[in-house]
Short mmCIF file of C-alpha atoms and ligand atoms in Angstrom, two decimals:
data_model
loop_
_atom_site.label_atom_id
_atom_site.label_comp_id
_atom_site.label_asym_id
_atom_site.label_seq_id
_atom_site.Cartn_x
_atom_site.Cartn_y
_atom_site.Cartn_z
CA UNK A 1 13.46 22.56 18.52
CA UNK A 2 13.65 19.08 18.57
CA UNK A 3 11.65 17.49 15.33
CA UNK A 4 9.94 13.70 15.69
CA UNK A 5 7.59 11.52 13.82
CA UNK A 6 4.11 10.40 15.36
CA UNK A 7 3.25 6.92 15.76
CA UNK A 8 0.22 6.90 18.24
CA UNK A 9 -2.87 9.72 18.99
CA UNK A 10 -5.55 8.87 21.88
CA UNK A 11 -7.48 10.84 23.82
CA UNK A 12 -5.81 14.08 22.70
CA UNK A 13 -2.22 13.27 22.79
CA UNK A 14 0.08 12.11 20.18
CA UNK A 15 2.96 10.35 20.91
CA UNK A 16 5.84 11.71 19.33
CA UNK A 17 8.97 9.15 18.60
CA UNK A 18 12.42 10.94 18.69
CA UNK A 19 15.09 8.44 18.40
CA UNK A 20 14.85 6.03 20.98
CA UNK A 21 12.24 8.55 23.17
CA UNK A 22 8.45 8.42 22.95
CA UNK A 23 7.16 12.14 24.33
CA UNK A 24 3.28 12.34 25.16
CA UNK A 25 2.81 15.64 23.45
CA UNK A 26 -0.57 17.76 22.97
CA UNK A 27 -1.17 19.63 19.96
CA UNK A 28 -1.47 23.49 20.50
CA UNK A 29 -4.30 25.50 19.35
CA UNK A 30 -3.32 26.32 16.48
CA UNK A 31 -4.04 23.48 14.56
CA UNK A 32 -7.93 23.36 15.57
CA UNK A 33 -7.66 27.07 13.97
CA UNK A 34 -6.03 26.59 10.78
CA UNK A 35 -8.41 22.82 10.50
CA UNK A 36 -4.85 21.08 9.99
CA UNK A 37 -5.38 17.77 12.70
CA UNK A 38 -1.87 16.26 13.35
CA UNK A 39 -1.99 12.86 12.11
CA UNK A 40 -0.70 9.29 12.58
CA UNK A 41 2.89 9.36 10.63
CA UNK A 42 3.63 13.15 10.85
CA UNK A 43 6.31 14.46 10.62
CA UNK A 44 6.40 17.50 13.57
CA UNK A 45 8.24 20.18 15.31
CA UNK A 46 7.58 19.51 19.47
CA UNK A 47 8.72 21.73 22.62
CA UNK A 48 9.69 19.16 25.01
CA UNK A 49 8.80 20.46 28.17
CA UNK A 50 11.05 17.32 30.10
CA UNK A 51 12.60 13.85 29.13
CA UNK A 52 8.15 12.26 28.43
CA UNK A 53 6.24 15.53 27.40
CA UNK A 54 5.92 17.86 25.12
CA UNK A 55 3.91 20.14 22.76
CA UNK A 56 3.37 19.76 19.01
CA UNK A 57 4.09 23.22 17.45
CA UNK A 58 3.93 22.14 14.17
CA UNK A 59 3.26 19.44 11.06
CA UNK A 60 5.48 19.13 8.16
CA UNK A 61 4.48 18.83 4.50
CA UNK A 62 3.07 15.67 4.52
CA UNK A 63 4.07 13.56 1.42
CA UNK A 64 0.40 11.33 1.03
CA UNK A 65 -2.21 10.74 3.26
CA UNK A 66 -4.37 7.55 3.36
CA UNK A 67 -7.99 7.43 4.37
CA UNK A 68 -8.20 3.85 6.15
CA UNK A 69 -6.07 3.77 7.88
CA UNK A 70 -5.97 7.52 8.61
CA UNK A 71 -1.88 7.55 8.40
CA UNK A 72 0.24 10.22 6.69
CA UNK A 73 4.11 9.59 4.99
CA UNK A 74 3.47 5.81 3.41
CA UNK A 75 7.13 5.31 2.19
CA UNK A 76 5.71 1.78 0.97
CA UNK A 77 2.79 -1.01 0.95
CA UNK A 78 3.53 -4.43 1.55
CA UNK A 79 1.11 -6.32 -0.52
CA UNK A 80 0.17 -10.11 0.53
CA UNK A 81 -1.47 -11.95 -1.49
CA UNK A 82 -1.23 -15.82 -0.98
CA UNK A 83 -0.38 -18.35 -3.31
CA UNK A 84 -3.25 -20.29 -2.26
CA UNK A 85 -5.80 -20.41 0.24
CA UNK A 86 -7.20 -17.58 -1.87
CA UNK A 87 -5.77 -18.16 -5.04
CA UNK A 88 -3.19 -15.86 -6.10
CA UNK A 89 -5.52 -13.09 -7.85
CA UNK A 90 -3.57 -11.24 -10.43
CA UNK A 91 -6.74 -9.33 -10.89
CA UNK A 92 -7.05 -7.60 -7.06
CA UNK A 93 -2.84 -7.70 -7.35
CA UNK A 94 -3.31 -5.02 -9.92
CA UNK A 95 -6.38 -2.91 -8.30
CA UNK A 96 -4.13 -2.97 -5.43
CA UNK A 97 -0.64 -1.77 -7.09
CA UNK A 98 -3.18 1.17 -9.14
CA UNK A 99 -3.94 2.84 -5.97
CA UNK A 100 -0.59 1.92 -4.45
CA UNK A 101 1.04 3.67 -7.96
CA UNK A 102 -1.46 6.67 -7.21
CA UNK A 103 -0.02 7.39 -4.04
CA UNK A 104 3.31 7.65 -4.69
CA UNK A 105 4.14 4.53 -2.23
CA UNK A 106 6.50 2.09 -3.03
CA UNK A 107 5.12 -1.47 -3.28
CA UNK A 108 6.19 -4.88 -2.20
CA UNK A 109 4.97 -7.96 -3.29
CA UNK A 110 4.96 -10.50 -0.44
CA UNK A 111 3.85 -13.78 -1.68
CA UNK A 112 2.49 -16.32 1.51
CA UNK A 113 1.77 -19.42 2.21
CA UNK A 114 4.32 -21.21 -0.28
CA UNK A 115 4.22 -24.50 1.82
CA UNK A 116 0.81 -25.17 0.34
CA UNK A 117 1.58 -24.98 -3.26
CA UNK A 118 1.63 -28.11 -5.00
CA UNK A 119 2.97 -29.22 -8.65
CA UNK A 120 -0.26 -28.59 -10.26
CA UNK A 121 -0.52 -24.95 -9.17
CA UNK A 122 3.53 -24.07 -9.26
CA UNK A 123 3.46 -23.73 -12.74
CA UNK A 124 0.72 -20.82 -13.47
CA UNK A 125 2.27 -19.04 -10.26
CA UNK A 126 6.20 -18.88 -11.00
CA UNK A 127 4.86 -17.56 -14.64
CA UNK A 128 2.46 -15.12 -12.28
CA UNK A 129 5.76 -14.01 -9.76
CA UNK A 130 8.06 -13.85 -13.15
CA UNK A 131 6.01 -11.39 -14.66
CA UNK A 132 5.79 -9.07 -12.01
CA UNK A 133 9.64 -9.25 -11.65
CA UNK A 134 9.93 -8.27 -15.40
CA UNK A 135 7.59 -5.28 -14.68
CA UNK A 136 10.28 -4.10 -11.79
CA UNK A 137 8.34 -4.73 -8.90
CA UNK A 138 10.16 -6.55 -6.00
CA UNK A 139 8.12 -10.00 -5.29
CA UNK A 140 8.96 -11.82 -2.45
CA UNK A 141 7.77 -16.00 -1.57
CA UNK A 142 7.06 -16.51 1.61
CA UNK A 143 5.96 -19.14 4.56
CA UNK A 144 4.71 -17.94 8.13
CA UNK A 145 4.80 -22.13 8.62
CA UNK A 146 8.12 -22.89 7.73
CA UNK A 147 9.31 -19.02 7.82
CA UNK A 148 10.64 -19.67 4.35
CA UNK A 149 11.56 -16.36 2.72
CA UNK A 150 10.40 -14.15 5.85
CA UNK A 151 14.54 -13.36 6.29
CA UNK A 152 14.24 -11.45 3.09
CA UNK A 153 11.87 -9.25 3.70
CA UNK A 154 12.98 -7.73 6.82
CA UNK A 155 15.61 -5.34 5.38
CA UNK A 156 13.28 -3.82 2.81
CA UNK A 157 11.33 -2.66 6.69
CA UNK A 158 14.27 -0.84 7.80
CA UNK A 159 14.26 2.88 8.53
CA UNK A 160 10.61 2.78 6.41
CA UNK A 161 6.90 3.66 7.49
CA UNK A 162 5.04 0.94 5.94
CA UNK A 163 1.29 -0.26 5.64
CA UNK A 164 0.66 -4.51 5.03
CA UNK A 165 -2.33 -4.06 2.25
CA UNK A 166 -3.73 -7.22 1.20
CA UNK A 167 -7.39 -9.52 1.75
CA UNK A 168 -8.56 -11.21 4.74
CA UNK A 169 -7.13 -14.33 5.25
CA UNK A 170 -3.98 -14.24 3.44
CA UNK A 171 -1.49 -14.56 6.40
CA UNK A 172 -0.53 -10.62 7.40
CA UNK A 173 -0.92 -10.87 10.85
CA UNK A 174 0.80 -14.65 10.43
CA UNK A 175 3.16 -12.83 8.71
CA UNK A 176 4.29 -10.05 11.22
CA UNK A 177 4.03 -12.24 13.95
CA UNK A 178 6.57 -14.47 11.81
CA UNK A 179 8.72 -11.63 11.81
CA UNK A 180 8.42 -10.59 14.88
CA UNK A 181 7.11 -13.03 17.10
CA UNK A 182 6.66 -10.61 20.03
CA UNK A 183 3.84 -9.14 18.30
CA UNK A 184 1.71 -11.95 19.08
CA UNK A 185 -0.62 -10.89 16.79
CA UNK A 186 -3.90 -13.01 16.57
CA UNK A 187 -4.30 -14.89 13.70
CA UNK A 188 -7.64 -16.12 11.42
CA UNK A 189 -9.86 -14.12 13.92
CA UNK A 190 -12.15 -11.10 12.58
CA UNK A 191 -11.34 -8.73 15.67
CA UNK A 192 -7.61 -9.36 16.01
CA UNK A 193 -5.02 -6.95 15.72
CA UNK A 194 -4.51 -6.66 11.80
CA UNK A 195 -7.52 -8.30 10.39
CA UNK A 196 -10.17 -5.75 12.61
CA UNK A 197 -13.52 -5.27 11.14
CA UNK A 198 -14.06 -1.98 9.62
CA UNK A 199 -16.69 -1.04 11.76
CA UNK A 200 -13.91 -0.74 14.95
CA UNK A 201 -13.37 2.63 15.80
CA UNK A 202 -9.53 2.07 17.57
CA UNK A 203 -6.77 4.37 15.94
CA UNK A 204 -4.01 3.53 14.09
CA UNK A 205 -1.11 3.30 15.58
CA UNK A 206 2.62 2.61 14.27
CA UNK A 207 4.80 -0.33 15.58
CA UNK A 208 8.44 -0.83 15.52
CA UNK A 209 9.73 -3.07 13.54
CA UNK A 210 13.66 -3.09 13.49
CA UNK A 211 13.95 0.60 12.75
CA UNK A 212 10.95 -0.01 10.55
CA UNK A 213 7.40 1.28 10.99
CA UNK A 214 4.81 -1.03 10.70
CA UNK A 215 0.70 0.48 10.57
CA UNK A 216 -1.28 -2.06 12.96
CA UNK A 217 -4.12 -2.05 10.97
CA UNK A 218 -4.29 -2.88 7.07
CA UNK A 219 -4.53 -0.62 3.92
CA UNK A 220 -6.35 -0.31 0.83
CA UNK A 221 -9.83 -1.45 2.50
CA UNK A 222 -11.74 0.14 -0.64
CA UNK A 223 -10.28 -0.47 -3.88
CA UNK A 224 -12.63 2.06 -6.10
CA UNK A 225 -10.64 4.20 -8.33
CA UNK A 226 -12.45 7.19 -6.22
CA UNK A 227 -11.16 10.57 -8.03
CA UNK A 228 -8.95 8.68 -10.75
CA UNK A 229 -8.83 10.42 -13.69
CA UNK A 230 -8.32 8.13 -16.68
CA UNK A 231 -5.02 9.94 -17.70
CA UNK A 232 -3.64 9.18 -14.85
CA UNK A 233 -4.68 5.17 -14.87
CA UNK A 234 -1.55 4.45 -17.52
CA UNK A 235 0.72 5.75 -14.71
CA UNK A 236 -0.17 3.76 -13.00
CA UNK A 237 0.97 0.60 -14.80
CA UNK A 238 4.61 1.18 -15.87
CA UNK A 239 4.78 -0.47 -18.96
CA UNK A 240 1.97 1.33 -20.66
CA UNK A 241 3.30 4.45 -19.00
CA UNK A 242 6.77 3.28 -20.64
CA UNK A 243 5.67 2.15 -23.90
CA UNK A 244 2.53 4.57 -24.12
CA UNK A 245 5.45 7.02 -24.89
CA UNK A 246 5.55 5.72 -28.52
CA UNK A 247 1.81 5.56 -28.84
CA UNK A 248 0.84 8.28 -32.10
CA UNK A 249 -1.40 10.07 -29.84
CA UNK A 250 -0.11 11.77 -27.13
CA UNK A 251 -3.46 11.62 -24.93
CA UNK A 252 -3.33 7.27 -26.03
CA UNK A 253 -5.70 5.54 -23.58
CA UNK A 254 -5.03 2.90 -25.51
CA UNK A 255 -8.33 1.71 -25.86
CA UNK A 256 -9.66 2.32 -29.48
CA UNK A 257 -6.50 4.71 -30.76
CA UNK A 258 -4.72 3.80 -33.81
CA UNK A 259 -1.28 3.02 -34.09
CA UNK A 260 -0.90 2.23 -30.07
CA UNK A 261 2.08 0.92 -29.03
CA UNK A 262 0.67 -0.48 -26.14
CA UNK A 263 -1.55 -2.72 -27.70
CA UNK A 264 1.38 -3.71 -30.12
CA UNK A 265 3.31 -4.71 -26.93
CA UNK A 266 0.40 -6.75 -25.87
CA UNK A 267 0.35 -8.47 -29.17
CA UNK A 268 3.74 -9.21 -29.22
CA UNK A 269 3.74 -10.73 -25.97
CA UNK A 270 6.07 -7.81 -24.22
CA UNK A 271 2.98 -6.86 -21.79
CA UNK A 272 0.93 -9.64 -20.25
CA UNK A 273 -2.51 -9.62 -22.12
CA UNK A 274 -4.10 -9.88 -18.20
CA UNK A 275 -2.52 -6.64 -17.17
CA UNK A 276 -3.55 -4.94 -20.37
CA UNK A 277 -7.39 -6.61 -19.57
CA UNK A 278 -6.70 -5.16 -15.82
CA UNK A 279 -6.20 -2.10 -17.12
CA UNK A 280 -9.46 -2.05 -19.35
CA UNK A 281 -11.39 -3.27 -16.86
CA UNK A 282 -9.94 -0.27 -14.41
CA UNK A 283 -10.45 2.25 -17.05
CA UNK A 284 -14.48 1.08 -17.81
CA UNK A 285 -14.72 1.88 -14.05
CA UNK A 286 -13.45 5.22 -14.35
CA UNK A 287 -15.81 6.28 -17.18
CA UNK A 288 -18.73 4.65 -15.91
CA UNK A 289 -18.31 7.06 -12.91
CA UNK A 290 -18.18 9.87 -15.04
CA UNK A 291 -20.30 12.16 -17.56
CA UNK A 292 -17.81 11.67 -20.52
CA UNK A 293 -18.02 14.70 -22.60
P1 LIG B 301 -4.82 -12.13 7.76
O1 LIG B 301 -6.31 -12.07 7.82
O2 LIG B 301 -4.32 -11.66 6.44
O3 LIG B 301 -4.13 -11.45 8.91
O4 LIG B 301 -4.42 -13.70 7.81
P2 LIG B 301 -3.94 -14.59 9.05
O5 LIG B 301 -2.54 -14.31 9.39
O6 LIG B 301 -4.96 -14.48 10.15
O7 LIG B 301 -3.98 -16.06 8.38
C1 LIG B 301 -5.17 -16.64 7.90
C2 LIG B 301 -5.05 -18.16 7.97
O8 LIG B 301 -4.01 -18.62 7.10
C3 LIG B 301 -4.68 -18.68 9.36
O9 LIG B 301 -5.38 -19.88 9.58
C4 LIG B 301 -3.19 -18.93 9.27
O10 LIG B 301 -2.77 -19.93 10.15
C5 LIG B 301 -3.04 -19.38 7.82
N1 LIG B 301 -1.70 -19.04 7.29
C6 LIG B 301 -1.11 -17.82 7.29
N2 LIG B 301 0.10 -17.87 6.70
C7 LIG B 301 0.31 -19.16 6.34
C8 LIG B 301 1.39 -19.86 5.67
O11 LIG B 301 2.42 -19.29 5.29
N3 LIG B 301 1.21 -21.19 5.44
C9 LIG B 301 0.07 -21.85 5.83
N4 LIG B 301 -0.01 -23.15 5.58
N5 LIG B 301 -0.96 -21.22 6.45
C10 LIG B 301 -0.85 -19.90 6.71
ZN1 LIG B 302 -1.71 3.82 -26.76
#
């Protein structure tokens, strides 16, 4: 039975993409019984009844599952931040990459809006875009205006489901329509395509891109550390996950623990103090939410 990945549900159909071949399929039964609902970036089993419909018989094992947008199989986020016009916030960067880490999604750092940087600010921001490098994470600079940079990032799209995460106002819909200027995405406009309000009730829905997958609406709207535990919030940073490995305790938060190697790195300038205040910051949040015992 033929197998296919869905990129649009409305009114009771989801449209399942097979190749090159979009089939308008229902879902059977079934999945109202066993309260599985076939979601946006399944992976499914379909009876194609002829060459535009079918019937979805059945949903993979989905590898992660975001809330908003309600989209299953994230391979990875594409995170814009701008270099200006906000200010490029280390700060949200990091709440952003925590819950990106959590979900087992690959991230991509998509820096915008490079033709606005000026001598004063290039400084603090190539030491900003160097450190993430060092951490491993792929950082890309970018310009919708003089599409400086946007060649890059099109092959890390290919043959991947992908969500843009990032605020208001720092160029993703400039950014996909600079990439693909069909699109015509609306720019700087609260109820255009990408930047929507959150109170809009239209479904998600998954756009080609090359043979890329692109969400239509952006990720990561909340940024609470909802049911983090704070075991799990050095994971989530990959230098204290590395170095925490040398810490003398083996349950290190590295917080108030002796002989940390963690905060050893920090001192020695191996971590960036502001991604070791990140995490402190991120891990006050998680015990504030909870009794501690
Ligand atoms: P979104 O809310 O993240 O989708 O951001 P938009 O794409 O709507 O862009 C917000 C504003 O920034 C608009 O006025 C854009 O024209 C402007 N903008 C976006 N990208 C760039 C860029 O690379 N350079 C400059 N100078 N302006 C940009
Ligand atoms: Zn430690």
């Amino acid at each position: 039975m033929p197998e296919g990945k869905i990129i649009k549900a409305l009114s009771g159909f989801y449209y399942v993409l097979d190749g090159e071949e979009v089939y308008q399929c229902r879902g059977r039964g079934l999945f109202r019984k066993n309260k599985v609902t076939p979601l946006v970036g399944d992976y499914v089993v379909f009876e194609a009844e002829n060459k535009t419909d079918g019937t979805v018989t059945e949903i993979k094992p989905r590898k992660n599952e975001l809330i908003r947008p309600q989209i299953s199989n994230v391979d990875q986020a594409i995170l814009v931040f701008s270099a200006v016009e906000p200010d490029f916030s280390p700060a949200l960067l990091d709440r952003f990459l925590v819950l990106i880490e959590d979900n087992e999604i690959e991230p991509i750092i998509v820096v915008t809006k490079l033709d606005l940087v000026t001598a004063e600010n290039q400084k603090k921001l190539s030491q900003y875009i160097k450190d993430y490098q060092k951490l491993g994470y792929t950082v890309l600079e970018t310009s919708s205006v003089t599409a400086g940079g946007i060649e890059e990032l099109v092959p890390y799209l290919e043959g991947k489901t992908s969500v843009f995460a990032g605020q208001s106002g720092v160029g993703k819909s400039s950014l996909l329509n600079a990439i693909n200027p069909e699109l015509a995405l609306k720019t700087d406009d609260i109820s255009s395509h990408l930047g929507r309000g959150k109170h809009t009730t239209r479904h998600v829905e998954l756009i080609h891109i090359g043979s890329g997958l692109v969400a239509d609406t952006p990720g990561f709207s909340s940024l609470e550390f909802m049911e983090m535990e704070a075991e799990r919030l050095s994971y989530c940073f990959p230098e204290m996950h590395k170095h925490g490995e040398d810490c003398k305790f083996r349950a290190c938060l590295h917080d108030k623990e002796p002989k940390c190697a963690v905060k050893e790195a920090v001192d020695s300038g191996e971590i960036p103090r502001y991604r070791y205040e990140h995490y402190m910051q991120f891990l006050e949040e998680i015990r504030d939410r909870k009794p501690r015992y």
